[in-house]
XYZ file of C-alpha atoms in Angstrom:
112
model
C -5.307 -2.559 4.672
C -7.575 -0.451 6.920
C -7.815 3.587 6.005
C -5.530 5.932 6.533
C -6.586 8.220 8.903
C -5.302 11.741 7.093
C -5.864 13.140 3.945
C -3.215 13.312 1.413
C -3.613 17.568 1.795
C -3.074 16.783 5.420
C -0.165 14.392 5.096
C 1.796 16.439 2.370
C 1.211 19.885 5.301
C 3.357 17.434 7.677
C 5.923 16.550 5.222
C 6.266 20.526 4.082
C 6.158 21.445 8.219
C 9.085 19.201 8.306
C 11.272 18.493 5.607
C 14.221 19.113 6.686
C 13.856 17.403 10.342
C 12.872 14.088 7.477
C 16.027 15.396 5.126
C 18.390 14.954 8.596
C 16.911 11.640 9.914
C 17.160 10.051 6.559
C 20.569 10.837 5.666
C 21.823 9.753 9.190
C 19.726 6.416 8.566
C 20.871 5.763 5.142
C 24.945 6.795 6.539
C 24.489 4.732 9.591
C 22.690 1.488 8.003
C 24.588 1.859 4.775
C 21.048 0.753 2.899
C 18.191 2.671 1.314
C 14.933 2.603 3.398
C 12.113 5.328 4.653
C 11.674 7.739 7.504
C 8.473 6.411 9.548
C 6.530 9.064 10.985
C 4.409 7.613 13.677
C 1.241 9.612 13.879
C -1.260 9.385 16.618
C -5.314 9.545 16.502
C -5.348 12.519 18.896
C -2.887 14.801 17.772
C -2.381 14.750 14.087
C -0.850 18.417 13.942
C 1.624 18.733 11.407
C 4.032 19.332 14.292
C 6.339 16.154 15.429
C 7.931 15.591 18.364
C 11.733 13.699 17.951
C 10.474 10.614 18.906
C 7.832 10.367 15.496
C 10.753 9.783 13.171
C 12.074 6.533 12.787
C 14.503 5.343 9.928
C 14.269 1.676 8.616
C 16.246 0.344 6.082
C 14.967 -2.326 3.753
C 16.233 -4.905 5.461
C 14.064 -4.083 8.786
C 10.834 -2.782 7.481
C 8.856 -5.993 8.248
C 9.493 -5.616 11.670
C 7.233 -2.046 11.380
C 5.306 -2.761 8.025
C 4.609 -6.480 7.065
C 2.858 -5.193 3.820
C 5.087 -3.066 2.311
C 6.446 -5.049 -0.588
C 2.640 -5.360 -1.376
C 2.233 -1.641 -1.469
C 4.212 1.114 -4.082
C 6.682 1.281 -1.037
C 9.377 -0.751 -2.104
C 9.274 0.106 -6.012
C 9.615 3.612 -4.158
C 12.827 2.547 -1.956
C 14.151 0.911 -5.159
C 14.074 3.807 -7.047
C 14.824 6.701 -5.153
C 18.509 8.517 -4.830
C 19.606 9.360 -1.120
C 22.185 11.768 -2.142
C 18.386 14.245 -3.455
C 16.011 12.364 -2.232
C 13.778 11.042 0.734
C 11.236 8.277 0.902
C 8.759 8.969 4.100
C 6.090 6.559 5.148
C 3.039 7.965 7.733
C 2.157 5.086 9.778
C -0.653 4.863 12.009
C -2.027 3.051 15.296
C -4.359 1.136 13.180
C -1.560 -0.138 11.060
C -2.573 1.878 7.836
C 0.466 3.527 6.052
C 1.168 5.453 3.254
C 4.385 6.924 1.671
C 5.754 9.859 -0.434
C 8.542 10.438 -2.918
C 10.189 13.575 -2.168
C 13.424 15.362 -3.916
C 15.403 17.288 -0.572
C 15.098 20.534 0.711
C 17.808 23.542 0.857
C 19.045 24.566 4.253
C 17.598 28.045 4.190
C-alpha cells in the first residue's frame, strides 16, 4: 500500500476540526443505507488543512467499499466496521490521491 501522506497528529487535528460534520454524515449514511460502513474523507496533496469542504465526506457502507477501497478487508478496516456501534460511534477512513488510506475508531461527539 503506498504511504499515507499525513501524520497520525495531523489526521487525528482533522477528525477533532470536524467531528461532528463526520458524527452527521455517518448517521445519515448508516439511516439511509441501513448498513454499517465509514465516512471517507477525501484529502488532497495541496491542501491538507484540517478544514473540509462538503464535498470531502463520503459515506460507504460495507457493501460498496470496494468500489473506493479494494484493500480494505486486508487492512484493520473491516474488523473496525464489524465492531463498532452507530448509535456512539463513527468509523472514518482518510483516503488519498495515491490510494493510501487509513482509518480511526471514534466514540461521538456532544452537540455543544
Amino acid at each position: 500500500m503506498p504511504n499515507i501522506l499525513e501524520t497520525p497528529e495531523q489526521q487525528i487535528a482533522v477528525i477533532e476540526a470536524n467531528a461532528l460534520k463526520i458524527a452527521e454524515v455517518a448517521d445519515r449514511g448508516h439511516e439511509d443505507s441501513g448498513e454499517k460502513g465509514t465516512v471517507v474523507l477525501l484529502r488532497q496533496l495541496e491542501d491538507n488543512s484540517p478544514n473540509l469542504e462538503d464535498w470531502q465526506f463520503k459515506y460507504r457502507p460495507m457493501s460498496r467499499l470496494d468500489d473506493m477501497l479494494s484493500d480494505w478487508k486486508q487492512g484493520k478496516l473491516q474488523e473496525m466496521i464489524i465492531r463498532y456501534n452507530p448509535e456512539v460511534s463513527v468509523v472514518c477512513t482518510f483516503l488519498y490521491p495515491n490510494g493510501a488510506h487509513s482509518s480511526y475508531h471514534f466514540g461521538k461527539p456532544e452537540p455543544e
